[in-house]
Amino acid sequence: MKVVLKCLWFILPAYIANATPVVISHMIGGGTPIDRGKNFIDGKRILGDGKTIEGFIGGVLVGTLFGIIQALVINNYGIIVQALLLSLGAMVGDLFGSFIKRRLGLARGAPAPLLDQLDFLLGAIAFVLLGGITIPKSYILTLIVITPLLHVGTNYLAYKAGLKKVPW
Ligand code: CTP
Ligand code: MG
């Protein structure tokens, strides 16, 4: 249990970054697609309408802001850079996931089991590692197991709350 809580504390900025675009797009009623409606060489959308500039920037900002709160709580300001990397990595990983989904011919919002739940997590972890921050292997493995479970649960709640059109 202790390890799980430590993992959650570490990854929270990424989770928050990932949840923020859903709320933002709901508040502003959409947003500007990052791919600006353009298609890739396969004739399908590069990313799709579900990936917006507003959502991306909002996710990075809110995730990093949460990191500032964490820094104040534990009195360690190094964690802010880590939160920025986690948030940015989560948003880039999420884009990468949508890029793959579009190449597979999946419409915006279509379910892609594991990819939907892990793209942002793997992006966040990759950015932290690339930033030269070491994370125990046990954290990475634990997060790969618990994130899909939490993601399914929270997305179902977001769907019930009317924030998401689909429960995944
Ligand atoms: N969102 C956004 N900008 C982002 C990421 C997400 O505006 N960079 C918003 C969109 O309204 C999106 C919602 O958050 O519909 C949920 O995100 P996600 O489940 O990742 O997108 P999907 O609509 O499922 O699209 P995809 O099939 O590409 O995953
Ligand atoms: Mg989705």
Tab-separated table of N, CA, C and O in Angstrom, residues 79-128:
chain	number	residue	atom	x	y	z
A	79	ILE	N	10.573	19.512	-7.174
A	79	ILE	CA	9.430	18.722	-7.648
A	79	ILE	C	8.615	19.499	-8.692
A	79	ILE	O	7.859	18.902	-9.459
A	80	ILE	N	8.809	20.808	-8.764
A	80	ILE	CA	8.046	21.602	-9.743
A	80	ILE	C	8.494	21.273	-11.166
A	80	ILE	O	7.662	21.107	-12.059
A	81	VAL	N	9.793	21.133	-11.351
A	81	VAL	CA	10.314	20.764	-12.678
A	81	VAL	C	9.790	19.382	-13.050
A	81	VAL	O	9.386	19.130	-14.185
A	82	GLN	N	9.787	18.492	-12.066
A	82	GLN	CA	9.282	17.136	-12.293
A	82	GLN	C	7.808	17.178	-12.697
A	82	GLN	O	7.390	16.464	-13.615
A	83	ALA	N	7.027	18.031	-12.037
A	83	ALA	CA	5.596	18.150	-12.360
A	83	ALA	C	5.396	18.704	-13.765
A	83	ALA	O	4.494	18.275	-14.488
A	84	LEU	N	6.259	19.636	-14.148
A	84	LEU	CA	6.184	20.190	-15.506
A	84	LEU	C	6.461	19.098	-16.541
A	84	LEU	O	5.744	18.959	-17.529
A	85	LEU	N	7.509	18.298	-16.276
A	85	LEU	CA	7.845	17.205	-17.189
A	85	LEU	C	6.723	16.169	-17.254
A	85	LEU	O	6.364	15.686	-18.333
A	86	LEU	N	6.143	15.861	-16.091
A	86	LEU	CA	5.043	14.882	-16.049
A	86	LEU	C	3.841	15.391	-16.840
A	86	LEU	O	3.215	14.653	-17.593
A	87	SER	N	3.518	16.678	-16.671
A	87	SER	CA	2.341	17.253	-17.320
A	87	SER	C	2.535	17.355	-18.829
A	87	SER	O	1.659	16.970	-19.613
A	88	LEU	N	3.703	17.870	-19.221
A	88	LEU	CA	4.014	18.003	-20.647
A	88	LEU	C	4.075	16.614	-21.296
A	88	LEU	O	3.512	16.389	-22.380
A	89	GLY	N	4.728	15.682	-20.611
A	89	GLY	CA	4.847	14.311	-21.126
A	89	GLY	C	3.480	13.652	-21.255
A	89	GLY	O	3.221	12.933	-22.220
A	90	ALA	N	2.600	13.904	-20.295
A	90	ALA	CA	1.251	13.328	-20.354
A	90	ALA	C	0.503	13.859	-21.568
A	90	ALA	O	-0.145	13.099	-22.298
A	91	MET	N	0.610	15.157	-21.815
A	91	MET	CA	-0.101	15.761	-22.941
A	91	MET	C	0.464	15.292	-24.281
A	91	MET	O	-0.284	15.028	-25.219
A	92	VAL	N	1.797	15.154	-24.354
A	92	VAL	CA	2.418	14.669	-25.596
A	92	VAL	C	2.082	13.187	-25.806
A	92	VAL	O	1.748	12.769	-26.925
A	93	GLY	N	2.122	12.413	-24.742
A	93	GLY	CA	1.784	10.991	-24.838
A	93	GLY	C	0.350	10.793	-25.299
A	93	GLY	O	0.045	9.901	-26.098
A	94	ASP	N	-0.540	11.654	-24.799
A	94	ASP	CA	-1.957	11.597	-25.184
A	94	ASP	C	-2.118	11.915	-26.675
A	94	ASP	O	-2.916	11.278	-27.367
A	95	LEU	N	-1.340	12.878	-27.166
A	95	LEU	CA	-1.370	13.203	-28.603
A	95	LEU	C	-0.875	12.016	-29.415
A	95	LEU	O	-1.453	11.656	-30.440
A	96	PHE	N	0.200	11.417	-28.926
A	96	PHE	CA	0.786	10.273	-29.617
A	96	PHE	C	-0.241	9.139	-29.702
A	96	PHE	O	-0.397	8.507	-30.753
A	97	GLY	N	-0.978	8.923	-28.613
A	97	GLY	CA	-2.020	7.891	-28.587
A	97	GLY	C	-3.084	8.164	-29.642
A	97	GLY	O	-3.515	7.249	-30.355
A	98	SER	N	-3.506	9.418	-29.755
A	98	SER	CA	-4.531	9.770	-30.746
A	98	SER	C	-3.981	9.629	-32.159
A	98	SER	O	-4.695	9.213	-33.074
A	99	PHE	N	-2.699	9.975	-32.333
A	99	PHE	CA	-2.055	9.830	-33.640
A	99	PHE	C	-2.125	8.355	-34.084
A	99	PHE	O	-2.508	8.051	-35.212
A	100	ILE	N	-1.785	7.459	-33.152
A	100	ILE	CA	-1.836	6.017	-33.445
A	100	ILE	C	-3.279	5.589	-33.750
A	100	ILE	O	-3.539	4.849	-34.704
A	101	LYS	N	-4.236	6.080	-32.930
A	101	LYS	CA	-5.646	5.699	-33.127
A	101	LYS	C	-6.125	6.107	-34.521
A	101	LYS	O	-6.796	5.346	-35.206
A	102	ARG	N	-5.775	7.314	-34.938
A	102	ARG	CA	-6.201	7.781	-36.260
A	102	ARG	C	-5.573	6.936	-37.358
A	102	ARG	O	-6.206	6.609	-38.343
A	103	ARG	N	-4.302	6.526	-37.175
A	103	ARG	CA	-3.649	5.693	-38.186
A	103	ARG	C	-4.309	4.326	-38.275
A	103	ARG	O	-4.318	3.690	-39.310
A	104	LEU	N	-4.880	3.868	-37.149
A	104	LEU	CA	-5.573	2.582	-37.131
A	104	LEU	C	-6.991	2.724	-37.666
A	104	LEU	O	-7.743	1.746	-37.726
A	105	GLY	N	-7.371	3.972	-38.018
A	105	GLY	CA	-8.703	4.201	-38.565
A	105	GLY	C	-9.785	4.332	-37.515
A	105	GLY	O	-10.966	4.267	-37.827
A	106	LEU	N	-9.391	4.507	-36.259
A	106	LEU	CA	-10.370	4.661	-35.180
A	106	LEU	C	-10.838	6.114	-35.111
A	106	LEU	O	-10.035	7.040	-35.148
A	107	ALA	N	-12.158	6.308	-35.031
A	107	ALA	CA	-12.721	7.652	-34.956
A	107	ALA	C	-12.425	8.275	-33.602
A	107	ALA	O	-12.132	7.566	-32.628
A	108	ARG	N	-12.510	9.596	-33.544
A	108	ARG	CA	-12.313	10.313	-32.286
A	108	ARG	C	-13.305	9.756	-31.244
A	108	ARG	O	-14.498	9.658	-31.498
A	109	GLY	N	-12.734	9.387	-30.093
A	109	GLY	CA	-13.566	8.886	-29.010
A	109	GLY	C	-13.793	7.384	-29.036
A	109	GLY	O	-14.322	6.825	-28.083
A	110	ALA	N	-13.378	6.726	-30.129
A	110	ALA	CA	-13.517	5.267	-30.178
A	110	ALA	C	-12.581	4.653	-29.139
A	110	ALA	O	-11.481	5.164	-28.922
A	111	PRO	N	-13.012	3.580	-28.482
A	111	PRO	CA	-12.147	3.012	-27.453
A	111	PRO	C	-10.941	2.273	-28.030
A	111	PRO	O	-11.062	1.587	-29.034
A	112	ALA	N	-9.800	2.458	-27.412
A	112	ALA	CA	-8.587	1.709	-27.760
A	112	ALA	C	-8.017	1.218	-26.432
A	112	ALA	O	-7.242	1.916	-25.786
A	113	PRO	N	-8.465	0.021	-26.007
A	113	PRO	CA	-8.056	-0.480	-24.691
A	113	PRO	C	-6.542	-0.463	-24.515
A	113	PRO	O	-5.801	-0.775	-25.447
A	114	LEU	N	-6.116	-0.097	-23.347
A	114	LEU	CA	-4.730	0.061	-22.920
A	114	LEU	C	-4.068	1.301	-23.527
A	114	LEU	O	-3.442	2.076	-22.809
A	115	LEU	N	-4.250	1.538	-24.837
A	115	LEU	CA	-3.653	2.739	-25.429
A	115	LEU	C	-4.282	3.981	-24.784
A	115	LEU	O	-3.575	4.906	-24.371
A	116	ASP	N	-5.610	4.002	-24.664
A	116	ASP	CA	-6.307	5.132	-24.042
A	116	ASP	C	-5.850	5.364	-22.595
A	116	ASP	O	-5.825	6.491	-22.112
A	117	GLN	N	-5.530	4.261	-21.904
A	117	GLN	CA	-5.199	4.379	-20.473
A	117	GLN	C	-3.709	4.571	-20.215
A	117	GLN	O	-3.316	5.051	-19.156
A	118	LEU	N	-2.878	4.169	-21.194
A	118	LEU	CA	-1.441	4.192	-20.915
A	118	LEU	C	-0.652	5.233	-21.703
A	118	LEU	O	0.464	5.574	-21.329
A	119	ASP	N	-1.239	5.775	-22.780
A	119	ASP	CA	-0.473	6.721	-23.614
A	119	ASP	C	0.068	7.899	-22.798
A	119	ASP	O	1.253	8.229	-22.863
A	120	PHE	N	-0.793	8.495	-22.003
A	120	PHE	CA	-0.363	9.665	-21.223
A	120	PHE	C	0.611	9.278	-20.118
A	120	PHE	O	1.546	10.021	-19.810
A	121	LEU	N	0.403	8.091	-19.537
A	121	LEU	CA	1.294	7.636	-18.455
A	121	LEU	C	2.706	7.392	-18.993
A	121	LEU	O	3.694	7.866	-18.415
A	122	LEU	N	2.791	6.680	-20.116
A	122	LEU	CA	4.106	6.381	-20.680
A	122	LEU	C	4.790	7.666	-21.161
A	122	LEU	O	6.004	7.818	-21.023
A	123	GLY	N	4.000	8.597	-21.689
A	123	GLY	CA	4.560	9.891	-22.096
A	123	GLY	C	5.134	10.630	-20.894
A	123	GLY	O	6.239	11.181	-20.949
A	124	ALA	N	4.381	10.636	-19.803
A	124	ALA	CA	4.821	11.332	-18.588
A	124	ALA	C	6.110	10.713	-18.052
A	124	ALA	O	7.073	11.426	-17.729
A	125	ILE	N	6.143	9.391	-17.975
A	125	ILE	CA	7.331	8.702	-17.453
A	125	ILE	C	8.529	8.949	-18.373
A	125	ILE	O	9.641	9.243	-17.901
A	126	ALA	N	8.302	8.883	-19.688
A	126	ALA	CA	9.390	9.095	-20.648
A	126	ALA	C	9.997	10.492	-20.479
A	126	ALA	O	11.217	10.655	-20.461
A	127	PHE	N	9.134	11.515	-20.332
A	127	PHE	CA	9.641	12.885	-20.195
A	127	PHE	C	10.448	13.065	-18.914
A	127	PHE	O	11.460	13.759	-18.907
A	128	VAL	N	10.008	12.447	-17.830
A	128	VAL	CA	10.736	12.558	-16.564
A	128	VAL	C	12.111	11.897	-16.700
A	128	VAL	O	13.127	12.464	-16.291
